[in-house]
Amino acid sequence: MNLIIVSGLSGSGKSIALHALEDLGYFCIDNLPFGMLRQLTGELQQGSSTDIERVAVSIDSRSREFLKTLSFGLEQLRDAGVTVRIVFLEAGTEKLLQRYSETRRRHPLTNEDTPLREGILRERELLTPLADAAERTIDTSVMTPYELRVAIRSFSEGSLQSSPTLLFQSFGFKRGAPADADTVFDLRCLPNPYWEKELRDLSGLDQPVIQFLERSDLVHQMAGQLKSFIDFWIRHFDVVDRSYLTVALGCAGGLHRSVYMVERLAREFRESAGPVQIRHRDLTPVKES
């Protein structure tokens, strides 16, 4: 049986993630107490519902008493033949405050004596064991629901692959580096198409921008060294049983140089390294590959 545990901060998108898994054919349960997981999987394994092989549950801070024995609980599940994977969703405190202000929903750890900000900080602390045990952490601060669903689908598909999925992500430093990246590369030293008037409104997907960048020896040198670095280190991620390696490439605005380099590296690694995915964080519309 394959079990995905979806956890994270309240307001970070756990419901969206669970619905995405449900659309992928998972048997889903929202807000299941952690202490009931072994009972649930045991009944599904031994009962009449043996055709249910993929299960996803969301767990929040209300399971805090059981989270104290998280390691033991996960070990029990794995000893019983359950493949357990954890994805943890987070978002910046200010973003969570904004979301709660917009939805006017009550945070599970707030009351008359506990304001929202304090509840969020307390929840971060309570969920630290799950965050530390997670195979992948996804920062949803700047994600749309669509982007989160794509990320969850990618995470799910990763469980079926024998080697890590390479996720190449472009971004602009003016909106900050993605918090869920395993490694971040700064491309702002490369020639900038933005300063060419005829290229300013184009992106790294457009041929004139591609031609501009490929006239630079520095661009080719950067691409070659990045490929060598990633090609070497992905083997080490494979050894430690990681299903994802997220490589973030940033330029000033996330439209030209980083988009070009993501496309170029993804194309090269598809030929040699297996599963590769692309996310252009600051490019509209979002490109899925």
Coordinates of C-alpha atoms in Angstrom, one line a residue:
M1 CA 0.0 0.0 0.0
N2 CA 1.2 3.5 -0.9
L3 CA 0.4 6.2 1.7
I4 CA 0.9 9.9 1.2
I5 CA 0.7 12.1 4.3
V6 CA -0.2 15.7 3.5
S7 CA 0.7 18.1 6.3
G8 CA 1.6 21.7 6.7
L9 CA 0.5 25.0 8.1
S10 CA -3.2 25.8 8.2
G11 CA -3.9 28.0 5.2
S12 CA -1.0 26.6 3.1
G13 CA -3.2 24.6 0.7
K14 CA -3.6 21.2 2.2
S15 CA -7.2 20.9 1.0
I16 CA -6.1 21.8 -2.6
A17 CA -3.4 19.2 -2.3
L18 CA -5.7 16.5 -1.1
H19 CA -8.3 17.2 -3.8
A20 CA -5.5 16.9 -6.4
L21 CA -4.6 13.5 -5.0
E22 CA -8.2 12.5 -5.0
D23 CA -8.4 13.4 -8.7
L24 CA -5.4 11.1 -9.3
G25 CA -7.3 8.1 -7.8
Y26 CA -6.1 8.2 -4.2
F27 CA -8.5 7.3 -1.4
C28 CA -8.4 10.5 0.6
I29 CA -9.3 11.4 4.2
D30 CA -9.0 14.9 5.5
N31 CA -7.8 15.7 9.1
L32 CA -7.2 12.2 10.2
P33 CA -5.7 11.9 13.7
F34 CA -2.2 10.5 13.4
G35 CA -2.9 7.9 16.0
M36 CA -5.6 6.3 13.7
L37 CA -3.3 5.8 10.7
R38 CA -2.2 2.3 11.7
Q39 CA -5.8 1.2 12.3
L40 CA -6.9 2.7 8.9
T41 CA -4.1 1.1 6.9
G42 CA -4.6 -2.2 8.7
E43 CA -8.3 -2.4 7.9
L44 CA -7.7 -1.4 4.2
Q45 CA -5.0 -4.1 4.0
Q46 CA -7.0 -6.9 5.6
G47 CA -10.6 -6.0 5.0
S48 CA -12.8 -6.2 2.0
S49 CA -11.3 -3.0 0.5
T50 CA -8.1 -4.7 -0.6
D51 CA -8.3 -3.0 -4.0
I52 CA -7.4 0.3 -2.3
E53 CA -3.7 0.6 -2.9
R54 CA -3.2 4.3 -2.8
V55 CA -4.2 6.3 0.2
A56 CA -3.7 10.0 1.1
V57 CA -4.5 11.6 4.4
S58 CA -4.0 15.1 5.7
I59 CA -2.8 15.6 9.2
D60 CA -2.7 19.0 11.0
S61 CA -1.6 20.3 14.4
R62 CA -4.6 18.9 16.2
S63 CA -2.7 15.6 16.2
R64 CA 0.0 17.2 18.3
E65 CA -0.1 14.6 21.1
F66 CA 0.5 11.7 18.6
L67 CA 3.2 13.7 16.8
K68 CA 5.4 13.2 19.8
T69 CA 5.8 9.6 18.7
L70 CA 5.9 10.3 15.0
S71 CA 9.1 8.3 14.3
F72 CA 7.7 5.2 16.1
G73 CA 4.4 5.5 14.3
L74 CA 6.0 5.8 10.8
E75 CA 8.2 2.8 11.6
Q76 CA 5.2 0.7 12.5
L77 CA 3.5 1.6 9.2
R78 CA 6.6 0.7 7.2
D79 CA 7.0 -2.6 9.1
A80 CA 3.4 -3.4 8.1
G81 CA 4.3 -3.1 4.4
V82 CA 3.1 0.5 3.9
T83 CA 5.2 2.8 1.7
V84 CA 4.9 6.2 3.5
R85 CA 5.8 9.5 1.9
I86 CA 5.2 12.9 3.5
V87 CA 4.8 16.2 1.7
F88 CA 4.8 19.3 3.9
L89 CA 3.2 22.6 2.8
E90 CA 4.3 25.9 4.2
A91 CA 3.9 29.6 3.5
G92 CA 5.3 32.8 4.9
T93 CA 3.6 34.2 8.0
E94 CA 2.5 37.4 6.3
K95 CA 1.0 35.4 3.5
L96 CA -0.9 33.2 5.9
L97 CA -2.2 36.3 7.7
Q98 CA -3.4 37.7 4.4
R99 CA -5.2 34.5 3.5
Y100 CA -7.0 34.3 6.8
S101 CA -8.0 37.9 6.5
E102 CA -9.4 37.3 3.0
T103 CA -11.3 34.1 4.0
R104 CA -12.2 35.1 7.5
R105 CA -11.9 31.5 8.6
R106 CA -10.7 30.6 12.1
H107 CA -7.3 29.2 12.7
P108 CA -7.4 25.9 14.6
L109 CA -5.0 27.2 17.3
T110 CA -6.6 30.6 17.9
N111 CA -9.1 31.6 20.6
E112 CA -10.0 34.7 22.6
D113 CA -6.6 34.7 24.3
T114 CA -4.5 33.6 21.3
P115 CA -4.2 36.0 18.3
L116 CA -3.7 34.7 14.8
R117 CA 0.0 35.5 14.4
E118 CA 0.7 33.7 17.7
G119 CA -1.4 30.7 16.5
I120 CA 0.6 30.5 13.3
L121 CA 3.9 30.6 15.1
R122 CA 2.8 28.0 17.6
E123 CA 1.6 25.7 14.7
R124 CA 5.0 25.9 13.1
E125 CA 6.6 24.7 16.3
L126 CA 4.1 21.9 16.8
L127 CA 4.5 20.6 13.2
T128 CA 8.3 20.6 13.3
P129 CA 8.5 16.8 13.5
L130 CA 6.4 16.3 10.4
A131 CA 8.3 19.1 8.5
D132 CA 11.6 17.4 9.4
A133 CA 10.3 14.0 8.3
A134 CA 8.9 15.2 5.0
E135 CA 10.3 14.0 1.7
R136 CA 9.4 17.2 0.1
T137 CA 8.5 20.7 1.4
I138 CA 6.5 23.0 -0.9
D139 CA 6.3 26.7 -0.2
T140 CA 3.0 27.9 -1.5
S141 CA 3.5 31.6 -0.7
V142 CA 3.5 32.7 -4.3
M143 CA 1.8 29.6 -5.8
T144 CA -1.5 29.6 -7.5
P145 CA -3.9 26.7 -6.8
Y146 CA -3.1 25.4 -10.3
E147 CA 0.7 25.4 -9.6
L148 CA 0.1 23.6 -6.3
R149 CA -1.9 20.9 -8.0
V150 CA 0.8 20.5 -10.6
A151 CA 3.4 20.2 -7.8
I152 CA 1.4 17.6 -6.0
R153 CA 0.8 15.6 -9.1
S154 CA 4.5 15.7 -9.7
F155 CA 5.2 14.5 -6.2
S156 CA 2.8 11.7 -6.6
E157 CA 4.3 10.5 -9.8
G158 CA 7.7 10.6 -8.3
S159 CA 6.8 7.6 -6.2
L160 CA 6.7 5.4 -9.3
Q161 CA 10.1 6.3 -10.5
S162 CA 13.4 4.7 -9.7
S163 CA 15.6 7.8 -10.0
P164 CA 15.0 11.4 -8.8
T165 CA 12.8 13.7 -10.8
L166 CA 14.7 16.8 -11.8
L167 CA 12.5 19.9 -11.4
F168 CA 13.9 23.0 -13.0
Q169 CA 12.3 26.2 -11.9
S170 CA 12.9 29.7 -13.2
F171 CA 12.2 32.7 -11.0
G172 CA 12.9 36.4 -10.5
F173 CA 14.9 37.6 -7.6
K174 CA 12.7 40.6 -7.2
R175 CA 10.0 38.3 -5.8
G176 CA 12.5 36.3 -3.8
A177 CA 14.1 32.9 -4.2
P178 CA 11.8 29.8 -3.9
A179 CA 12.0 28.4 -0.4
D180 CA 11.5 24.8 -1.6
A181 CA 14.5 24.7 -3.9
D182 CA 17.3 22.2 -3.2
T183 CA 19.8 24.4 -4.9
V184 CA 19.7 28.0 -6.3
F185 CA 21.8 29.5 -9.1
D186 CA 22.1 33.2 -9.8
L187 CA 22.1 34.0 -13.5
R188 CA 22.1 37.8 -13.2
C189 CA 25.8 37.9 -14.3
L190 CA 24.7 36.9 -17.8
P191 CA 23.9 39.4 -20.6
N192 CA 20.4 40.8 -20.0
P193 CA 17.9 40.9 -23.0
Y194 CA 15.8 43.3 -21.0
W195 CA 18.1 46.2 -22.0
E196 CA 17.4 45.4 -25.7
K197 CA 14.2 47.4 -26.5
E198 CA 13.0 44.9 -29.1
L199 CA 13.4 42.0 -26.6
R200 CA 12.1 43.5 -23.4
D201 CA 8.5 42.3 -23.8
L202 CA 9.5 38.8 -24.9
S203 CA 10.6 35.9 -22.8
G204 CA 13.2 33.2 -22.8
L205 CA 10.8 31.0 -24.8
D206 CA 11.0 33.4 -27.8
Q207 CA 13.5 32.8 -30.6
P208 CA 14.9 36.3 -30.7
V209 CA 15.8 36.1 -27.0
I210 CA 17.3 32.6 -27.4
Q211 CA 19.4 33.9 -30.3
F212 CA 20.6 36.9 -28.3
L213 CA 21.7 34.7 -25.4
E214 CA 23.3 32.1 -27.5
R215 CA 25.6 34.7 -29.0
S216 CA 27.3 34.9 -25.6
D217 CA 30.2 32.6 -24.8
L218 CA 29.4 33.3 -21.1
V219 CA 26.0 31.8 -21.5
H220 CA 27.4 28.6 -23.0
Q221 CA 30.0 28.4 -20.3
M222 CA 27.5 28.8 -17.6
A223 CA 25.2 26.2 -19.1
G224 CA 28.0 23.7 -19.4
Q225 CA 29.2 24.1 -15.8
L226 CA 25.7 23.9 -14.5
K227 CA 25.1 20.7 -16.3
S228 CA 28.3 19.2 -15.0
F229 CA 27.5 20.2 -11.4
I230 CA 23.9 18.9 -11.5
D231 CA 24.9 15.7 -13.4
F232 CA 27.4 14.9 -10.6
W233 CA 25.2 15.7 -7.6
I234 CA 22.0 14.1 -8.7
R235 CA 23.7 10.7 -8.2
H236 CA 24.1 11.6 -4.5
F237 CA 20.4 12.5 -4.2
D238 CA 19.6 9.1 -5.7
V239 CA 21.7 7.3 -3.0
V240 CA 19.8 9.0 -0.1
D241 CA 16.5 7.9 -1.6
R242 CA 15.3 11.3 -2.7
S243 CA 12.6 11.4 -5.3
Y244 CA 13.0 15.1 -6.2
L245 CA 15.9 17.5 -6.9
T246 CA 14.6 21.0 -7.4
V247 CA 17.0 23.3 -9.2
A248 CA 16.0 26.9 -9.1
L249 CA 17.6 29.3 -11.6
G250 CA 17.0 33.0 -11.1
C251 CA 17.5 36.3 -12.9
A252 CA 16.3 39.8 -12.1
G253 CA 12.7 39.4 -13.3
G254 CA 12.3 35.7 -14.0
L255 CA 11.4 36.2 -17.7
H256 CA 14.5 36.0 -19.9
R257 CA 17.7 34.4 -18.8
S258 CA 16.3 32.0 -16.2
V259 CA 13.5 30.8 -18.5
Y260 CA 16.0 30.2 -21.3
M261 CA 18.4 28.3 -19.1
V262 CA 15.7 26.2 -17.5
E263 CA 14.5 25.2 -21.0
R264 CA 18.0 24.4 -22.2
L265 CA 19.0 22.3 -19.2
A266 CA 15.7 20.5 -19.1
R267 CA 16.1 19.6 -22.8
E268 CA 19.6 18.3 -22.2
F269 CA 18.8 16.3 -19.0
R270 CA 15.7 14.6 -20.6
E271 CA 18.2 12.9 -22.9
S272 CA 20.3 11.5 -20.1
A273 CA 18.8 11.7 -16.6
G274 CA 15.3 10.4 -16.9
P275 CA 12.2 12.3 -15.6
V276 CA 12.5 16.1 -15.9
Q277 CA 9.9 18.7 -15.1
I278 CA 9.7 22.5 -15.6
R279 CA 8.1 25.3 -13.7
H280 CA 8.4 29.0 -14.7
R281 CA 7.3 30.7 -11.5
D282 CA 7.1 34.3 -12.7
L283 CA 6.2 33.6 -16.4
T284 CA 2.5 34.0 -17.3
P285 CA 0.9 31.8 -18.3
V286 CA 2.6 29.0 -16.3
K287 CA 4.3 26.5 -18.5
E288 CA 3.8 22.9 -17.6
S289 CA 6.1 20.2 -19.0

